[in-house]
mmCIF file of C-alpha atoms and ligand atoms in Angstrom:
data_model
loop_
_atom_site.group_PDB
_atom_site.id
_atom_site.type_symbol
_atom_site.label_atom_id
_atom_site.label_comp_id
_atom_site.label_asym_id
_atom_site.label_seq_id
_atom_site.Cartn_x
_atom_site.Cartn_y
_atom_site.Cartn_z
ATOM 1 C CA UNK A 217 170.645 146.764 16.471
ATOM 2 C CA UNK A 218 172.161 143.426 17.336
ATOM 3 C CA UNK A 219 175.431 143.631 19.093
ATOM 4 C CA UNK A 220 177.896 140.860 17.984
ATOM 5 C CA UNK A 221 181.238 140.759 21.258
ATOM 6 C CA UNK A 222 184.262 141.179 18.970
ATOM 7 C CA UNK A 223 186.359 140.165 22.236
ATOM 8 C CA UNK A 224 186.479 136.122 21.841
ATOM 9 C CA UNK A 225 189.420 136.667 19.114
ATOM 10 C CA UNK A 226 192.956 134.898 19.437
ATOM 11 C CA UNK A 227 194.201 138.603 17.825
ATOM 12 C CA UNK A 228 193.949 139.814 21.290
ATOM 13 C CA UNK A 229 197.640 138.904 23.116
ATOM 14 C CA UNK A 230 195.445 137.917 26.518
ATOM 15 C CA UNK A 231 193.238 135.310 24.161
ATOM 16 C CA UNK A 232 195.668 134.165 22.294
ATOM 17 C CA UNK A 233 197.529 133.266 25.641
ATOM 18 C CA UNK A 234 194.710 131.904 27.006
ATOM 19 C CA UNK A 235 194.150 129.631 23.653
ATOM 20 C CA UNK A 236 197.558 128.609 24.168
ATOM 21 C CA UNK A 237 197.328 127.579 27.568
ATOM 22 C CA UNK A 238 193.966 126.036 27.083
ATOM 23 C CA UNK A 239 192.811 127.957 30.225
ATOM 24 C CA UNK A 240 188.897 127.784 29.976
ATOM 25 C CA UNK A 241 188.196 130.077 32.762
ATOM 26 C CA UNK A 242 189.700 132.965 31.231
ATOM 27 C CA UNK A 243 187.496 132.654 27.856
ATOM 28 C CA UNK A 244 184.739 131.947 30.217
ATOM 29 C CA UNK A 245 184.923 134.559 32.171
ATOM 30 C CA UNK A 246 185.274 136.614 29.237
ATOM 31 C CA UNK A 247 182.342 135.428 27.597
ATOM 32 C CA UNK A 248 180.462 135.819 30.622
ATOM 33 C CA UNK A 249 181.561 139.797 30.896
ATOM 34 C CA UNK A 250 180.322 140.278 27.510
ATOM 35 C CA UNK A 251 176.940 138.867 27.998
ATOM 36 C CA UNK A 252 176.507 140.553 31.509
ATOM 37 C CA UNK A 253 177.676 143.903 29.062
ATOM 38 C CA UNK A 254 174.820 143.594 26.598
ATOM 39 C CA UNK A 255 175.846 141.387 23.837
ATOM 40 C CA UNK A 256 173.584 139.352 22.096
ATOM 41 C CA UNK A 257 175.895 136.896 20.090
ATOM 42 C CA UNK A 258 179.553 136.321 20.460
ATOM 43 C CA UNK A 259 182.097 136.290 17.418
ATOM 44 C CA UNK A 260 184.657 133.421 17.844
ATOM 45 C CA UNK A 261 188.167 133.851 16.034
ATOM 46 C CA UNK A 262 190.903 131.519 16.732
ATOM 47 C CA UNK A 263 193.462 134.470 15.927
ATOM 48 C CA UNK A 264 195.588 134.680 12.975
ATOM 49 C CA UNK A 265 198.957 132.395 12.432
ATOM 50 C CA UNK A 266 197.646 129.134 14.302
ATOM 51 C CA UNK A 267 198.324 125.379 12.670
ATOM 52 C CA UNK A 268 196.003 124.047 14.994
ATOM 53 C CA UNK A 269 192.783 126.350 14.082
ATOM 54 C CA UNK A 270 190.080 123.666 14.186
ATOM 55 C CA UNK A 271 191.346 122.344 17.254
ATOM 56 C CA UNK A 272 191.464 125.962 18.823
ATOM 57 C CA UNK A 273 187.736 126.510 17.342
ATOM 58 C CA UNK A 274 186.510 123.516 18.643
ATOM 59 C CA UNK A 275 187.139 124.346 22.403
ATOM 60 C CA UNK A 276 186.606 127.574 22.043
ATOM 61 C CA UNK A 277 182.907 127.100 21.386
ATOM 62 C CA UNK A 278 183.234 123.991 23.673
ATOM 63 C CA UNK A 279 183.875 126.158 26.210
ATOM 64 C CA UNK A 280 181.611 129.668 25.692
ATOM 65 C CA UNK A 281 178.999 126.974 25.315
ATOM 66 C CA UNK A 282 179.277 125.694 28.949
ATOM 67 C CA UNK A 283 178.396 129.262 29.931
ATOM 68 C CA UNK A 284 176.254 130.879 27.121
ATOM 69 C CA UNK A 285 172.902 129.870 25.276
ATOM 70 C CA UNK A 286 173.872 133.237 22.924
ATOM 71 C CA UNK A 287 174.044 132.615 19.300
ATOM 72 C CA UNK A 288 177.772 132.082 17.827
ATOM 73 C CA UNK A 289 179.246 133.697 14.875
ATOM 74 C CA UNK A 290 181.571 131.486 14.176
ATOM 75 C CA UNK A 291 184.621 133.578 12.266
ATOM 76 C CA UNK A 292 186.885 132.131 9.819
ATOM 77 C CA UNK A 293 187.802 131.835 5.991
ATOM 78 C CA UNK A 294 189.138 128.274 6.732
ATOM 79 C CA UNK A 295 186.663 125.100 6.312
ATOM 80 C CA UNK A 296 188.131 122.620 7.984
ATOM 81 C CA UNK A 297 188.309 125.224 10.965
ATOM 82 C CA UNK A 298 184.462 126.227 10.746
ATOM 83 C CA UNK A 299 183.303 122.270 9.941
ATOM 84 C CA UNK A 300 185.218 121.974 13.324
ATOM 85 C CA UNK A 301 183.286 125.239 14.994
ATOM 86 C CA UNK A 302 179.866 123.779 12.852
ATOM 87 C CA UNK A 303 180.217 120.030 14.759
ATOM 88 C CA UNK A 304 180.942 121.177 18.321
ATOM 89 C CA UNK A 305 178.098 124.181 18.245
ATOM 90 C CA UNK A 306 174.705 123.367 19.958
ATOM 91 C CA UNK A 307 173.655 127.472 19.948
ATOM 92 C CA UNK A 308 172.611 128.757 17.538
ATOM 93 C CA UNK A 309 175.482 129.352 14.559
ATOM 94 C CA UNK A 310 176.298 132.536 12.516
ATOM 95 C CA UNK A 311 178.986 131.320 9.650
ATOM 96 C CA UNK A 312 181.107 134.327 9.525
ATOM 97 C CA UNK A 313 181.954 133.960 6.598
ATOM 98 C CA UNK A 314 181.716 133.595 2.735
ATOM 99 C CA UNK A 315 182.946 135.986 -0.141
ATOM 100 C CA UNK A 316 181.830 136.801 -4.016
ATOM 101 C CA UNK A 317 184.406 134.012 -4.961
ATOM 102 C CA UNK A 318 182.988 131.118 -6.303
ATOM 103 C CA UNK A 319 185.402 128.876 -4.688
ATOM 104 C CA UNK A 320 184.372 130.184 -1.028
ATOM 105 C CA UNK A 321 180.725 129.714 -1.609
ATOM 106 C CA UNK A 322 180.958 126.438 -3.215
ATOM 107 C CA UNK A 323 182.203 125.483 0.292
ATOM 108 C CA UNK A 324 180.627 127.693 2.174
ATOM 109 C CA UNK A 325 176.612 127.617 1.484
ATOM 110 C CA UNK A 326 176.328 123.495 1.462
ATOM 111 C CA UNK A 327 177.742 123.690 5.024
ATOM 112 C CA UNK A 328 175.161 126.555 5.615
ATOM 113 C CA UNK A 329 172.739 124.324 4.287
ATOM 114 C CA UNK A 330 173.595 120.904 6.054
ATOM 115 C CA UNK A 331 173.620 122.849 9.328
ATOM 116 C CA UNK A 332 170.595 125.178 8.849
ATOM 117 C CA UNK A 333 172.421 128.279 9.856
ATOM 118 C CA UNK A 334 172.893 131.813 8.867
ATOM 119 C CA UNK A 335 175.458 133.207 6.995
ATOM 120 C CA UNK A 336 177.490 136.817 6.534
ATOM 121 C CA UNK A 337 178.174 137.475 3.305
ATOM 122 C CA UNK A 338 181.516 139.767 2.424
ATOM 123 C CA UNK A 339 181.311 142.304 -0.439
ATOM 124 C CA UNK A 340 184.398 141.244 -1.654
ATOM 125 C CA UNK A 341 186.152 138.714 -3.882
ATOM 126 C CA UNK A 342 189.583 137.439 -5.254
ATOM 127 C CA UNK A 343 190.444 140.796 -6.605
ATOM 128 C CA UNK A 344 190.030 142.051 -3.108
ATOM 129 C CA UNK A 345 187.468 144.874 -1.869
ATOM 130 C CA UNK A 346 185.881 146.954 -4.768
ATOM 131 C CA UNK A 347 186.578 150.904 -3.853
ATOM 132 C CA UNK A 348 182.525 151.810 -4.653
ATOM 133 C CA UNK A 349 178.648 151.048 -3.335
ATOM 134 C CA UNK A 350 177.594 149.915 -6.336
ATOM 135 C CA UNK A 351 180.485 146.895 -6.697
ATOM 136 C CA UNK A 352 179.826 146.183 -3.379
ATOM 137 C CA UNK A 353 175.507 146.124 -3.984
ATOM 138 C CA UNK A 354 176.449 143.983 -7.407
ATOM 139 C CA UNK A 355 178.618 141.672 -4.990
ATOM 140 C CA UNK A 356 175.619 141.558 -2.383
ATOM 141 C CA UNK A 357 173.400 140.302 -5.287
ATOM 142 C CA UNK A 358 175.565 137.732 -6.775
ATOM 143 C CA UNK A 359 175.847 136.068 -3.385
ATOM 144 C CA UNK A 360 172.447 136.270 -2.705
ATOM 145 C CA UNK A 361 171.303 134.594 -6.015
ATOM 146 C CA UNK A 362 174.224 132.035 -5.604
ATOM 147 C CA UNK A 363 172.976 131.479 -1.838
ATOM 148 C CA UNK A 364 169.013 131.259 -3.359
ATOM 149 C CA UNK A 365 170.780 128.678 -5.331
ATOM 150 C CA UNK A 366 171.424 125.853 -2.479
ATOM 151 C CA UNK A 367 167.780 126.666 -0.792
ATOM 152 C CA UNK A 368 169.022 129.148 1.094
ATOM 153 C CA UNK A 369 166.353 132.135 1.394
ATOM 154 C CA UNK A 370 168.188 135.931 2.066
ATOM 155 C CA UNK A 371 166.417 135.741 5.447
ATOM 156 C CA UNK A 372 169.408 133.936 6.634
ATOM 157 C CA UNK A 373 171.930 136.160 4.885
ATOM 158 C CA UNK A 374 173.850 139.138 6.762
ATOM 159 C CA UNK A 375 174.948 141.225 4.137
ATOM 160 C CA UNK A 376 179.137 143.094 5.250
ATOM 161 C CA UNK A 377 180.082 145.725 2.968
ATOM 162 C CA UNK A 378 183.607 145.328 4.781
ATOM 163 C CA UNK A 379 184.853 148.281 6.833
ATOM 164 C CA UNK A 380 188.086 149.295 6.014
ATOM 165 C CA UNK A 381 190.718 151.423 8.004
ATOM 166 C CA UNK A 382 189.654 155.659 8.075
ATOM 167 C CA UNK A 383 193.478 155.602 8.530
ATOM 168 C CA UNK A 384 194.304 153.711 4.927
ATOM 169 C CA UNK A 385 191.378 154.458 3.034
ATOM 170 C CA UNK A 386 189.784 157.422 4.094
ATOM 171 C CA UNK A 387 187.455 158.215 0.933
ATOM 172 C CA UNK A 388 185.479 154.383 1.812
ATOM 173 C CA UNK A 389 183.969 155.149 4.960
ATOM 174 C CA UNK A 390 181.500 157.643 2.927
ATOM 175 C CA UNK A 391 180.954 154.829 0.629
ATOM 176 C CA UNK A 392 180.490 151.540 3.237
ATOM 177 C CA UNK A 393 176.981 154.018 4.014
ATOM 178 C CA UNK A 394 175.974 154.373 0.722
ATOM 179 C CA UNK A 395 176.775 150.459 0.233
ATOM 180 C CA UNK A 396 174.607 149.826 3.320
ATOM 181 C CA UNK A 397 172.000 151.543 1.734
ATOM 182 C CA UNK A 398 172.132 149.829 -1.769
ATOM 183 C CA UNK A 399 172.392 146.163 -0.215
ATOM 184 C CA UNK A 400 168.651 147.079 1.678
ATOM 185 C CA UNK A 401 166.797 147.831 -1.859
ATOM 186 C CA UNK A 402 167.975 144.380 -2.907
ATOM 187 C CA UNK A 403 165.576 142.467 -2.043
ATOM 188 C CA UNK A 404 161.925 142.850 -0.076
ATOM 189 C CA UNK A 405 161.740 142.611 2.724
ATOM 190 C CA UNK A 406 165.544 144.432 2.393
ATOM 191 C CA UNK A 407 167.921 142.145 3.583
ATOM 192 C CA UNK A 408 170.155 142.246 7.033
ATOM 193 C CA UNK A 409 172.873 143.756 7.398
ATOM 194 C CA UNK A 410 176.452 143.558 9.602
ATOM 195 C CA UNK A 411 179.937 145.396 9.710
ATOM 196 C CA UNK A 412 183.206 145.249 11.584
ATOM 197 C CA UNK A 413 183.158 148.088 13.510
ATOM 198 C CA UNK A 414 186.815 148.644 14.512
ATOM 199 C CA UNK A 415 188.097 147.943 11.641
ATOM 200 C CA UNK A 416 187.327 152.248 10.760
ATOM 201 C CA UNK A 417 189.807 152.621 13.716
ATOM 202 C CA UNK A 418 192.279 150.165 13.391
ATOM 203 C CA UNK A 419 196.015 152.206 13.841
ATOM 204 C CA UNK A 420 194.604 155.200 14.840
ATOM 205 C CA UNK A 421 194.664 156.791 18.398
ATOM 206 C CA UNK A 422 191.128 157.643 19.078
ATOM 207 C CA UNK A 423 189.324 154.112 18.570
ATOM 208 C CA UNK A 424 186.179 154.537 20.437
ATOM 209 C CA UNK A 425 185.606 158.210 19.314
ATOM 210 C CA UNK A 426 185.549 156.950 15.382
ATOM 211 C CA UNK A 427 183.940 153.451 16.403
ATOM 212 C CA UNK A 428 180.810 155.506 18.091
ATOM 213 C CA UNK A 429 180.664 158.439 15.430
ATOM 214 C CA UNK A 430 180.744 155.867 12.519
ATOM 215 C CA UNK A 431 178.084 153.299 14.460
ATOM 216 C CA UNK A 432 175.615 156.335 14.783
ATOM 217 C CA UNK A 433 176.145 157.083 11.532
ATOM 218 C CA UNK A 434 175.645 153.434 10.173
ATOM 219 C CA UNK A 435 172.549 152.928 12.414
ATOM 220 C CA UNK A 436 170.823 155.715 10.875
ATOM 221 C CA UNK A 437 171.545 154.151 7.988
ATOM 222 C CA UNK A 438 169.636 151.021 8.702
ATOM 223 C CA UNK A 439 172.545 148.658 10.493
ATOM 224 C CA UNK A 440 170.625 145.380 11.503
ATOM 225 C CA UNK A 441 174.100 144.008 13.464
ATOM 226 C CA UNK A 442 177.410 144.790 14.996
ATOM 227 C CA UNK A 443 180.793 143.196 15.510
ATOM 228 C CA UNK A 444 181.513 145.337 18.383
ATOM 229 C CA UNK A 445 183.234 145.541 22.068
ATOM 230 C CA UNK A 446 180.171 145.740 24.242
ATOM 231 C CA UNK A 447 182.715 147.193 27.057
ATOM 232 C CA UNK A 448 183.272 149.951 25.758
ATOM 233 C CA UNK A 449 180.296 152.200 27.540
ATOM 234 C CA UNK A 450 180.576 155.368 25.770
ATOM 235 C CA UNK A 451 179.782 153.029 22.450
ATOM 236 C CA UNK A 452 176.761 151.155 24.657
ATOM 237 C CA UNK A 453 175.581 154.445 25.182
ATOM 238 C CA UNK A 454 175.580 155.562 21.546
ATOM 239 C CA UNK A 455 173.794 152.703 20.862
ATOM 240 C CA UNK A 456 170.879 152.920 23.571
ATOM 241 C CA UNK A 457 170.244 156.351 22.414
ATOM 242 C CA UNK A 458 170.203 155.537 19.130
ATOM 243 C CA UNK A 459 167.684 152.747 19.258
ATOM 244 C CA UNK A 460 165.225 155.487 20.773
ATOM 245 C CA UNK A 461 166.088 157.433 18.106
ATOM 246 C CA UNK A 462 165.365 155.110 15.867
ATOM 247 C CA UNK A 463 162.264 154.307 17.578
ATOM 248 C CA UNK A 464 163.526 150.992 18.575
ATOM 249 C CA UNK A 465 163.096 150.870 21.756
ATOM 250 C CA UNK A 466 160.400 153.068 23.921
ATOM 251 C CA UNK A 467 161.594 156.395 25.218
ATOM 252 C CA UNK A 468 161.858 157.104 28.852
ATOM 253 C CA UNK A 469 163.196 160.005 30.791
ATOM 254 C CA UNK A 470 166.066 157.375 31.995
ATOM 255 C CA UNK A 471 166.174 155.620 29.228
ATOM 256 C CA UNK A 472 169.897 155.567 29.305
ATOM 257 C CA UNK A 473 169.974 154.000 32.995
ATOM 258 C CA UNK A 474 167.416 151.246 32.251
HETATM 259 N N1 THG B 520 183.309 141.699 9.139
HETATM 260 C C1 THG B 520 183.002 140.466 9.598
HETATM 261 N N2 THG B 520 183.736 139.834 10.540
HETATM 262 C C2 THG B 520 184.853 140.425 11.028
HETATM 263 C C3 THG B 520 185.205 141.705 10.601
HETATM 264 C C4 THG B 520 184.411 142.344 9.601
HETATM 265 N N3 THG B 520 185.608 139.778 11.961
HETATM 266 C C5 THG B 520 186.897 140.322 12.348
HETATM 267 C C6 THG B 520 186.834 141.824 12.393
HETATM 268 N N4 THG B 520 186.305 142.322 11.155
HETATM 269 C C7 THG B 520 185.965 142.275 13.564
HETATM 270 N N5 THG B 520 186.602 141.971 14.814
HETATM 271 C C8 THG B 520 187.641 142.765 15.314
HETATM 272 C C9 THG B 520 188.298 142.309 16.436
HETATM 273 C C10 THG B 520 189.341 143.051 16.966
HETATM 274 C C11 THG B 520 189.724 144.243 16.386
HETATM 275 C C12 THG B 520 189.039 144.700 15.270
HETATM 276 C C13 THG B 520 187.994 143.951 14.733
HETATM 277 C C14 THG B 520 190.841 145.036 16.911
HETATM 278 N N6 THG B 520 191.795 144.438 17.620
HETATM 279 C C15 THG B 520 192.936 145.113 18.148
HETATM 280 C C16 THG B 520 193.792 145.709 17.027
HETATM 281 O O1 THG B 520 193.919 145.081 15.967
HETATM 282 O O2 THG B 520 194.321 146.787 17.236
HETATM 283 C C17 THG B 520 193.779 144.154 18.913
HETATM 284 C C18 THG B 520 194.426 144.874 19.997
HETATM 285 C C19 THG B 520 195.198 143.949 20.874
HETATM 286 O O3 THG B 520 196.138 143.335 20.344
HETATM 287 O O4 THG B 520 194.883 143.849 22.059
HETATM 288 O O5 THG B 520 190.902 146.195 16.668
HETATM 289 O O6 THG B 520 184.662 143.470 9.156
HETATM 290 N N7 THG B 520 181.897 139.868 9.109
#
C-alpha cells in the first residue's frame, strides 16, 4: 500500500492561509511532518475558489521540492494549473487527474505523454459518477484504451473508482469494493489502483473510525495507493497491520513498533 499525504490542500483553512501569505515554512514544515509520518508521495491541491491556481501550484511544488525527493501527485482538473505544477516539478509527477470525458483526456494524456508521468484515472464522466461497479469497470476500460492510444502503457495508470460520502450515498461504499475488484481483471498484470479516502467520511462525526474500517476493507480488496492523512496513527496502524496481513511486509512480534 502506497500512502499518498492528503494534507498539502488549500481546502484546509491553515493552507489556504499559508498559500495566501506565501509563507513557505509552513508548507514546508508540513511536508516535512508528513514524510517523517510515513508518506510516500504528497498530493498537492491549490484549494478550491482561487484565480491564481497555476501561480499557487507552481510554488507549492517549488517549495515541497526544496525539502522532499517524494513523488508529487499533482491534483487538479484545471490545465493551465497542472502545465504550471508539470514545468516547475523535478520529482517524480503523479497527474491527479483525468476523467471518461473525452475533452479531459484529450488534454490530459498528451501532457502525460510529453512529461513521461503517471496518471489517475477517475471513473467518472460528464454525466457525473455512475451509481454501479460495472459503469465504473466500463469507465476504467475506456480510459485505458484511450490512454493505450497516446503510447501510454496501463503501467502508468492509477485506476479511482471515486469515493463518495457514507453520509450522502450510503449504498456506494459496497459498490467502490466491488469496482476495485472489476478494474484489477482488466488487464494482466491487473492494473493499479487509488481512492480518496476521506471522502467516505466527509460530514460525518467519526472520520478516522470510517476512514480505517473502509481502508482495511479496501486493502483486502487489493488497494495499490492511498490519498490519506498519514497523522492520523490509529489509520498508520491499520495499515501496518494490514500489510502483514497481506503478507506485505514480514511479520514480527513488534511489528507494529518497527
Ligand atoms: N481521488 C483522487 N484525488 C482526490 C480525491 C479522490 N483528491 C482530493 C480528495 N479526493 C482527497 N483529498 C482530501 C483532502 C481533504 C479532505 C478529504 C479528501 C477533507 N478535508 C476536510 C473536510 O473537507 O472536512 C477539511 C477540513 C478543514 O477544513 O480543515 O476531508 O477521491 N484521485
Amino acid at each position: 500500500m502506497i500512502i499518498i499525504s492528503e494534507r498539502i490542500n488549500g481546502l484546509f483553512g491553515a493552507v489556504a492561509k499559508a498559500i495566501d501569505g506565501r509563507d513557505s515554512r509552513f508548507i514546508q514544515d508540513l511536508a516535512i511532518r508528513q514524510v517523517e509520518r510515513g508518506a510516500q508521495m504528497l498530493d498537492i491541491n491549490t484549494g478550491p475558489g482561487r484565480e491564481d491556481a497555476p501561480a499557487v501550484m507552481e510554488w507549492l511544488v517549488k517549495v515541497v521540492q526544496d525539502v522532499t525527493d517524494l513523488p508529487l501527485s499533482l491534483d487538479t482538473p484545471g490545465q493551465k494549473t497542472m502545465e504550471a505544477g508539470l514545468k516547475a516539478c523535478r520529482n517524480k509527477v503523479i497527474m491527479n487527474s483525468t476523467t471518461a470525458e473525452r475533452k479531459r483526456m484529450e488534454r490530459f494524456f498528451p501532457l502525460c505523454k510529453e512529461y513521461g508521468t503517471e496518471i489517475i484515472c477517475l471513473a467518472m464522466d460528464e454525466r457525473g459518477v455512475p451509481n454501479d461497479a460495472q459503469s465504473r469497470a466500463e469507465m476504467a476500460m475506456l480510459m485505458m484504451t484511450t490512454a493505450m492510444e497516446y503510447d501510454i502503457m496501463p503501467d502508468r495508470l492509477y485506476l479511482d473508482p471515486l469515493i463518495l460520502p457514507v453520509g450522502a450515498a450510503q449504498d456506494q461504499g459496497k459498490k467502490i469494493i466491488q469496482a476495485l475488484q472489476l478494474f484489477q481483471t482488466l488487464n494482466d498484470p491487473p492494473p493499479r489502483t487509488v481512492v480518496g479516502l476521506s471522502n467516505i467520511s466527509n460530514l460525518t462525526k467519526e472520520r478516522s473510525l470510517l476512514n480505517r474500517t473502509y481502508l482495511a476493507m479496501l486493502m483486502g480488496a487489493g488497494l495499490t495507493a492511498a490519498i490519506c492523512d498519514p497523522e492520523d496513527e490509529e489509520l498508520m496502524r491499520i495499515i501496518k497491520a494490514g500489510q502483514v496481513l497481506l503478507n506485505e511486509k514480514l511479520y514480527c512480534d513488534d511489528f507494529l513498533r518497527a
